[in-house]
GROMACS .gro file of C-alpha atoms in nm:
model
  335
    1MET     CA    1  -0.038   0.692  -2.926
    2SER     CA    2   0.294   0.545  -3.046
    3ARG     CA    3   0.336   0.701  -3.391
    4GLY     CA    4   0.661   0.666  -3.579
    5ASP     CA    5   0.992   0.523  -3.463
    6VAL     CA    6   1.058   0.476  -3.093
    7ARG     CA    7   1.361   0.673  -2.978
    8ILE     CA    8   1.535   0.598  -2.647
    9HIS     CA    9   1.739   0.848  -2.450
   10GLU     CA   10   1.880   0.886  -2.100
   11VAL     CA   11   1.706   1.151  -1.890
   12ALA     CA   12   1.902   1.402  -1.683
   13PRO     CA   13   1.822   1.364  -1.311
   14GLU     CA   14   1.697   1.723  -1.281
   15GLU     CA   15   1.437   1.651  -1.552
   16TRP     CA   16   1.317   1.315  -1.416
   17ASP     CA   17   1.040   1.408  -1.172
   18ARG     CA   18   0.889   1.659  -1.416
   19LEU     CA   19   0.876   1.390  -1.685
   20LEU     CA   20   0.734   1.140  -1.435
   21GLU     CA   21   0.431   1.364  -1.372
   22GLY     CA   22   0.298   1.264  -1.714
   23PHE     CA   23   0.242   0.906  -1.589
   24PRO     CA   24  -0.055   0.875  -1.349
   25ASP     CA   25   0.057   0.527  -1.234
   26ARG     CA   26   0.388   0.654  -1.097
   27THR     CA   27   0.479   0.565  -0.738
   28VAL     CA   28   0.703   0.729  -0.482
   29PHE     CA   29   0.953   0.452  -0.560
   30HIS     CA   30   0.984   0.589  -0.915
   31SER     CA   31   1.075   0.934  -0.782
   32LEU     CA   32   1.424   1.077  -0.801
   33GLY     CA   33   1.439   1.113  -0.422
   34TRP     CA   34   1.392   0.741  -0.368
   35LEU     CA   35   1.620   0.638  -0.654
   36LYS     CA   36   1.902   0.871  -0.545
   37ALA     CA   37   1.883   0.721  -0.195
   38VAL     CA   38   1.930   0.373  -0.347
   39GLU     CA   39   2.220   0.500  -0.557
   40ARG     CA   40   2.402   0.663  -0.264
   41ALA     CA   41   2.339   0.396  -0.002
   42TYR     CA   42   2.417   0.090  -0.213
   43GLY     CA   43   2.671   0.226  -0.460
   44TYR     CA   44   2.475   0.156  -0.780
   45ARG     CA   45   2.471   0.380  -1.086
   46LEU     CA   46   2.133   0.532  -1.165
   47VAL     CA   47   2.002   0.493  -1.521
   48LEU     CA   48   1.692   0.697  -1.613
   49ALA     CA   49   1.564   0.600  -1.958
   50ALA     CA   50   1.271   0.735  -2.160
   51ALA     CA   51   1.107   0.639  -2.488
   52ARG     CA   52   0.971   0.897  -2.730
   53THR     CA   53   0.779   0.890  -3.056
   54ASP     CA   54   0.631   1.171  -3.263
   55ALA     CA   55   0.343   1.163  -3.011
   56GLY     CA   56   0.575   1.253  -2.723
   57CYS     CA   57   0.712   1.057  -2.428
   58VAL     CA   58   0.543   0.714  -2.427
   59ALA     CA   59   0.738   0.535  -2.153
   60VAL     CA   60   0.996   0.576  -1.877
   61TRP     CA   61   1.212   0.305  -1.725
   62PRO     CA   62   1.423   0.377  -1.415
   63CYS     CA   63   1.700   0.128  -1.337
   64VAL     CA   64   2.012   0.094  -1.128
   65GLU     CA   65   2.327  -0.066  -1.263
   66LYS     CA   66   2.586  -0.287  -1.098
   67ARG     CA   67   2.911  -0.399  -1.260
   68LYS     CA   68   3.039  -0.744  -1.169
   69PHE     CA   69   3.371  -0.807  -1.341
   70THR     CA   70   3.282  -0.757  -1.711
   71LEU     CA   71   2.911  -0.815  -1.654
   72ARG     CA   72   2.652  -0.539  -1.646
   73VAL     CA   73   2.357  -0.616  -1.419
   74LEU     CA   74   2.043  -0.402  -1.417
   75GLY     CA   75   1.763  -0.389  -1.163
   76SER     CA   76   1.431  -0.212  -1.171
   77PRO     CA   77   1.442  -0.254  -0.876
   78MET     CA   78   1.767  -0.424  -0.780
   79PRO     CA   79   1.715  -0.707  -0.528
   80GLY     CA   80   1.816  -0.612  -0.175
   81THR     CA   81   1.726  -0.241  -0.198
   82SER     CA   82   1.390  -0.255  -0.014
   83THR     CA   83   1.213  -0.111  -0.317
   84PRO     CA   84   0.881  -0.295  -0.348
   85TYR     CA   85   0.762  -0.144  -0.676
   86LEU     CA   86   0.941  -0.001  -0.979
   87GLY     CA   87   0.974  -0.102  -1.345
   88PRO     CA   88   0.863   0.074  -1.663
   89LEU     CA   89   0.563   0.305  -1.691
   90PHE     CA   90   0.374   0.335  -2.019
   91ALA     CA   91   0.151   0.611  -2.148
   92PRO     CA   92  -0.210   0.512  -2.229
   93GLY     CA   93  -0.228   0.361  -2.577
   94ALA     CA   94   0.147   0.298  -2.602
   95ASP     CA   95   0.255   0.001  -2.815
   96VAL     CA   96   0.415  -0.185  -2.524
   97PRO     CA   97   0.592  -0.463  -2.723
   98ALA     CA   98   0.743  -0.210  -2.963
   99VAL     CA   99   0.855   0.019  -2.682
  100VAL     CA  100   1.008  -0.265  -2.479
  101ALA     CA  101   1.192  -0.390  -2.790
  102ALA     CA  102   1.331  -0.040  -2.849
  103PHE     CA  103   1.451  -0.013  -2.489
  104LEU     CA  104   1.630  -0.347  -2.511
  105LYS     CA  105   1.798  -0.263  -2.842
  106ASP     CA  106   1.931   0.070  -2.717
  107SER     CA  107   2.260   0.094  -2.529
  108THR     CA  108   2.101   0.298  -2.249
  109ILE     CA  109   1.965  -0.014  -2.081
  110GLY     CA  110   1.991  -0.276  -2.353
  111ARG     CA  111   2.349  -0.390  -2.296
  112HIS     CA  112   2.318  -0.615  -1.993
  113ALA     CA  113   2.402  -0.967  -1.885
  114PHE     CA  114   2.114  -0.985  -1.640
  115PHE     CA  115   1.805  -0.770  -1.589
  116ALA     CA  116   1.560  -0.802  -1.296
  117CYS     CA  117   1.239  -0.604  -1.327
  118ARG     CA  118   0.914  -0.567  -1.135
  119THR     CA  119   0.615  -0.419  -1.317
  120TRP     CA  120   0.367  -0.213  -1.117
  121GLU     CA  121   0.011  -0.300  -1.217
  122LEU     CA  122  -0.228  -0.173  -0.951
  123SER     CA  123  -0.393   0.106  -1.149
  124GLY     CA  124  -0.396  -0.037  -1.499
  125GLU     CA  125  -0.383  -0.352  -1.708
  126PRO     CA  126  -0.105  -0.603  -1.629
  127VAL     CA  127   0.210  -0.531  -1.829
  128ASN     CA  128   0.331  -0.822  -2.041
  129LEU     CA  129   0.708  -0.822  -2.097
  130GLU     CA  130   0.713  -1.162  -2.269
  131PRO     CA  131   0.896  -1.294  -2.464
  132ALA     CA  132   1.185  -1.058  -2.384
  133PHE     CA  133   1.158  -1.141  -2.012
  134THR     CA  134   1.059  -1.451  -1.815
  135ARG     CA  135   0.770  -1.410  -1.573
  136LEU     CA  136   0.867  -1.552  -1.230
  137LEU     CA  137   0.634  -1.425  -0.956
  138ARG     CA  138   0.299  -1.251  -0.915
  139PHE     CA  139   0.273  -1.028  -0.609
  140GLU     CA  140  -0.038  -0.953  -0.407
  141THR     CA  141  -0.086  -0.675  -0.158
  142LEU     CA  142  -0.354  -0.564   0.088
  143LEU     CA  143  -0.519  -0.225   0.042
  144ILE     CA  144  -0.728   0.003   0.259
  145ASP     CA  145  -0.963   0.237   0.071
  146LEU     CA  146  -0.906   0.576   0.236
  147THR     CA  147  -1.183   0.747   0.041
  148ARG     CA  148  -1.431   0.597   0.287
  149THR     CA  149  -1.551   0.795   0.586
  150GLU     CA  150  -1.385   0.752   0.924
  151GLU     CA  151  -1.695   0.566   1.043
  152GLU     CA  152  -1.673   0.327   0.747
  153LEU     CA  153  -1.303   0.267   0.806
  154TRP     CA  154  -1.369   0.191   1.173
  155ALA     CA  155  -1.650  -0.049   1.084
  156GLY     CA  156  -1.414  -0.224   0.841
  157LEU     CA  157  -1.178  -0.327   1.122
  158THR     CA  158  -1.239  -0.663   1.282
  159SER     CA  159  -1.380  -0.653   1.636
  160GLU     CA  160  -1.044  -0.782   1.759
  161CYS     CA  161  -0.862  -0.491   1.595
  162ARG     CA  162  -1.105  -0.231   1.729
  163ASN     CA  163  -1.063  -0.373   2.079
  164ARG     CA  164  -0.686  -0.353   2.049
  165VAL     CA  165  -0.702   0.010   1.935
  166ARG     CA  166  -0.919   0.087   2.240
  167LYS     CA  167  -0.678  -0.105   2.464
  168ALA     CA  168  -0.380   0.097   2.342
  169ARG     CA  169  -0.564   0.422   2.412
  170LYS     CA  170  -0.671   0.311   2.759
  171SER     CA  171  -0.312   0.208   2.831
  172GLY     CA  172  -0.208   0.569   2.782
  173PHE     CA  173  -0.044   0.560   2.438
  174THR     CA  174  -0.046   0.878   2.232
  175VAL     CA  175   0.047   0.905   1.864
  176ARG     CA  176   0.262   1.186   1.724
  177VAL     CA  177   0.373   1.275   1.374
  178GLU     CA  178   0.753   1.292   1.370
  179PRO     CA  179   0.845   1.651   1.274
  180ASP     CA  180   1.196   1.571   1.146
  181GLY     CA  181   1.458   1.298   1.123
  182GLY     CA  182   1.556   1.313   1.488
  183PHE     CA  183   1.382   0.980   1.548
  184LEU     CA  184   1.586   0.781   1.294
  185ASP     CA  185   1.854   0.641   1.527
  186GLU     CA  186   1.596   0.515   1.773
  187PHE     CA  187   1.378   0.383   1.493
  188TRP     CA  188   1.676   0.183   1.367
  189SER     CA  189   1.712   0.017   1.707
  190LEU     CA  190   1.338  -0.059   1.707
  191SER     CA  191   1.370  -0.219   1.363
  192VAL     CA  192   1.667  -0.430   1.468
  193GLU     CA  193   1.466  -0.554   1.766
  194VAL     CA  194   1.174  -0.657   1.542
  195PHE     CA  195   1.388  -0.836   1.282
  196ALA     CA  196   1.596  -1.007   1.551
  197LYS     CA  197   1.293  -1.220   1.639
  198SER     CA  198   1.349  -1.406   1.311
  199HIS     CA  199   1.732  -1.390   1.345
  200ARG     CA  200   1.767  -1.136   1.067
  201LEU     CA  201   1.885  -0.782   1.013
  202PRO     CA  202   1.646  -0.523   0.869
  203THR     CA  203   1.594  -0.553   0.495
  204TYR     CA  204   1.722  -0.196   0.451
  205SER     CA  205   2.047  -0.042   0.568
  206LYS     CA  206   2.072   0.239   0.820
  207ASP     CA  207   2.248   0.446   0.555
  208PHE     CA  208   1.960   0.397   0.312
  209LEU     CA  209   1.705   0.482   0.580
  210ARG     CA  210   1.871   0.818   0.640
  211HIS     CA  211   1.918   0.906   0.272
  212MET     CA  212   1.560   0.806   0.192
  213TRP     CA  213   1.418   1.011   0.478
  214ASN     CA  214   1.622   1.321   0.394
  215ASN     CA  215   1.534   1.307   0.025
  216LEU     CA  216   1.162   1.240   0.061
  217ALA     CA  217   1.107   1.466   0.363
  218SER     CA  218   1.241   1.761   0.163
  219GLU     CA  219   0.974   1.686  -0.100
  220GLY     CA  220   0.692   1.620   0.149
  221ARG     CA  221   0.675   1.253   0.044
  222VAL     CA  222   0.726   1.059   0.368
  223LEU     CA  223   0.533   1.036   0.692
  224ALA     CA  224   0.646   0.887   1.023
  225LEU     CA  225   0.421   0.829   1.323
  226SER     CA  226   0.529   0.710   1.666
  227ALA     CA  227   0.333   0.576   1.961
  228PHE     CA  228   0.456   0.707   2.297
  229LEU     CA  229   0.388   0.590   2.649
  230GLY     CA  230   0.472   0.899   2.846
  231GLU     CA  231   0.790   1.017   2.675
  232GLU     CA  232   0.909   0.672   2.571
  233ARG     CA  233   0.881   0.583   2.203
  234ALA     CA  234   0.722   0.238   2.189
  235ALA     CA  235   0.664   0.191   1.815
  236THR     CA  236   0.710   0.379   1.488
  237LEU     CA  237   0.586   0.351   1.129
  238VAL     CA  238   0.771   0.494   0.828
  239LEU     CA  239   0.529   0.558   0.542
  240PRO     CA  240   0.647   0.696   0.206
  241TYR     CA  241   0.365   0.832  -0.011
  242ASP     CA  242   0.299   0.974  -0.355
  243HIS     CA  243   0.007   1.158  -0.516
  244GLN     CA  244  -0.243   0.886  -0.426
  245ASN     CA  245  -0.099   0.598  -0.220
  246VAL     CA  246   0.070   0.569   0.118
  247TYR     CA  247   0.291   0.263   0.175
  248TYR     CA  248   0.360   0.071   0.495
  249TRP     CA  249   0.730   0.046   0.416
  250ALA     CA  250   0.879  -0.016   0.760
  251GLY     CA  251   0.787  -0.040   1.125
  252GLY     CA  252   0.965  -0.097   1.454
  253ALA     CA  253   0.850  -0.163   1.811
  254ARG     CA  254   0.969  -0.251   2.158
  255SER     CA  255   0.870  -0.610   2.233
  256ARG     CA  256   0.775  -0.538   2.592
  257PHE     CA  257   0.485  -0.321   2.474
  258ASN     CA  258   0.333  -0.575   2.232
  259THR     CA  259   0.054  -0.688   2.464
  260LEU     CA  260  -0.066  -0.327   2.489
  261ALA     CA  261  -0.123  -0.309   2.110
  262PRO     CA  262   0.047   0.019   2.012
  263GLY     CA  263   0.080  -0.114   1.655
  264ASN     CA  264  -0.295  -0.130   1.607
  265LEU     CA  265  -0.335   0.227   1.726
  266LEU     CA  266  -0.049   0.344   1.504
  267HIS     CA  267  -0.195   0.200   1.185
  268TRP     CA  268  -0.540   0.336   1.268
  269GLU     CA  269  -0.401   0.684   1.322
  270ALA     CA  270  -0.195   0.646   1.004
  271PHE     CA  271  -0.517   0.582   0.808
  272LEU     CA  272  -0.667   0.903   0.944
  273GLU     CA  273  -0.352   1.112   0.885
  274ALA     CA  274  -0.323   0.984   0.527
  275ARG     CA  275  -0.689   1.079   0.466
  276ARG     CA  276  -0.619   1.429   0.594
  277ARG     CA  277  -0.337   1.455   0.340
  278GLY     CA  278  -0.575   1.367   0.057
  279LEU     CA  279  -0.440   1.016  -0.012
  280SER     CA  280  -0.676   0.749  -0.141
  281ARG     CA  281  -0.512   0.412  -0.059
  282TYR     CA  282  -0.309   0.259   0.222
  283ASP     CA  283  -0.088  -0.018   0.086
  284PHE     CA  284   0.037  -0.277   0.337
  285VAL     CA  285   0.306  -0.382   0.081
  286SER     CA  286   0.257  -0.756   0.126
  287SER     CA  287   0.481  -0.826  -0.170
  288LYS     CA  288   0.437  -1.205  -0.184
  289GLY     CA  289   0.084  -1.227  -0.050
  290ASP     CA  290   0.206  -1.343   0.291
  291ALA     CA  291   0.037  -1.060   0.474
  292GLY     CA  292   0.007  -1.217   0.815
  293ARG     CA  293  -0.288  -1.224   1.046
  294PHE     CA  294  -0.215  -0.881   1.197
  295LYS     CA  295  -0.259  -0.689   0.871
  296ARG     CA  296  -0.578  -0.874   0.784
  297THR     CA  297  -0.747  -0.757   1.104
  298PHE     CA  298  -0.768  -0.408   0.951
  299GLY     CA  299  -1.012  -0.534   0.687
  300PRO     CA  300  -0.802  -0.473   0.373
  301THR     CA  301  -0.886  -0.582   0.021
  302PRO     CA  302  -0.636  -0.820  -0.146
  303ARG     CA  303  -0.521  -0.708  -0.491
  304ASP     CA  304  -0.268  -0.831  -0.746
  305VAL     CA  305  -0.017  -0.551  -0.764
  306ALA     CA  306   0.305  -0.647  -0.943
  307THR     CA  307   0.494  -0.910  -1.142
  308HIS     CA  308   0.862  -0.997  -1.110
  309TRP     CA  309   1.045  -1.057  -1.441
  310GLU     CA  310   1.400  -1.158  -1.525
  311ARG     CA  311   1.609  -1.159  -1.840
  312SER     CA  312   1.944  -1.340  -1.862
  313ARG     CA  313   2.183  -1.379  -2.151
  314SER     CA  314   2.328  -1.711  -2.033
  315ARG     CA  315   2.286  -1.994  -1.784
  316LEU     CA  316   2.609  -1.885  -1.617
  317VAL     CA  317   2.467  -1.542  -1.544
  318ALA     CA  318   2.146  -1.695  -1.410
  319ALA     CA  319   2.354  -1.915  -1.179
  320LEU     CA  320   2.550  -1.612  -1.057
  321LYS     CA  321   2.220  -1.438  -0.987
  322ARG     CA  322   2.104  -1.728  -0.769
  323ARG     CA  323   2.432  -1.716  -0.577
  324TYR     CA  324   2.396  -1.339  -0.527
  325THR     CA  325   2.039  -1.382  -0.397
  326ALA     CA  326   2.161  -1.648  -0.152
  327HIS     CA  327   2.442  -1.413  -0.047
  328LEU     CA  328   2.190  -1.136   0.030
  329TYR     CA  329   1.987  -1.375   0.243
  330ARG     CA  330   2.294  -1.497   0.436
  331LYS     CA  331   2.405  -1.138   0.488
  332GLN     CA  332   2.073  -1.067   0.657
  333ARG     CA  333   2.098  -1.357   0.897
  334VAL     CA  334   2.228  -1.289   1.248
  335ARG     CA  335   2.285  -1.501   1.550
   0.00000   0.00000   0.00000
């Protein structure tokens, strides 16, 4: 497909989502709504780059930029922004090495001291960014195939999980789709309670949560379900979605209800609601393969999903990156 010279240009925000529709492997995390929430909540500058040849647009590469003194740092995604998938998307048949080389030579994203990138590889062949980037981590996730019938989905749960769904129902829990963002403040307190068990703050900020919800809700790209006991909200899931996948991005729950298993009921009802919306996969977003026993009781299929890459112009910059990563971790820790 890549005929002629590769030309790089920065895309205007109002044109981004339309251009993105030409890439079947796009995710909700590539969308302008998600990226603008990252930009506003964390103070980064959004950089939307595209590559064209005579054949048309052959690749897009969304990034955010951070300036540290005289250094320009790029992330696609940037660490600490709770963005599990991002990175470049390539048209079928694109000459990937040539396109990547053109991106890195152009001033749009090429002038950087450090570049962190995560390629999304669920739907196609793994993307190889070597030798321009160094491959650091392979990520695995757990997927539920939502194209199966409800009976097949139910049979795919372990007997333990089915019993816990039944227990939650018998305990009187009901599940509701949140109609608007009125639940966000309470959801934040639920999230803080969950993360406090490991002496950490949530991996996302309250500001980002609100911007993300407002942006994606206006586009019909986020779903939230809550389990109630009477009129008390016991647990909530926040599930961004795109044209084919729904993502278990965040959840919160009151600890005192754990033995009554509202979480099992919530995920089960989320499967069914996602099917009704025509989605084909439920992604548990187990970014490092450490899914935990709870998620595995739903009978998911493990799949390699992404690779983390980094590119640094000097050892000093790499050392600064390690210090920044440690700073993010310390910032999350609480007493």
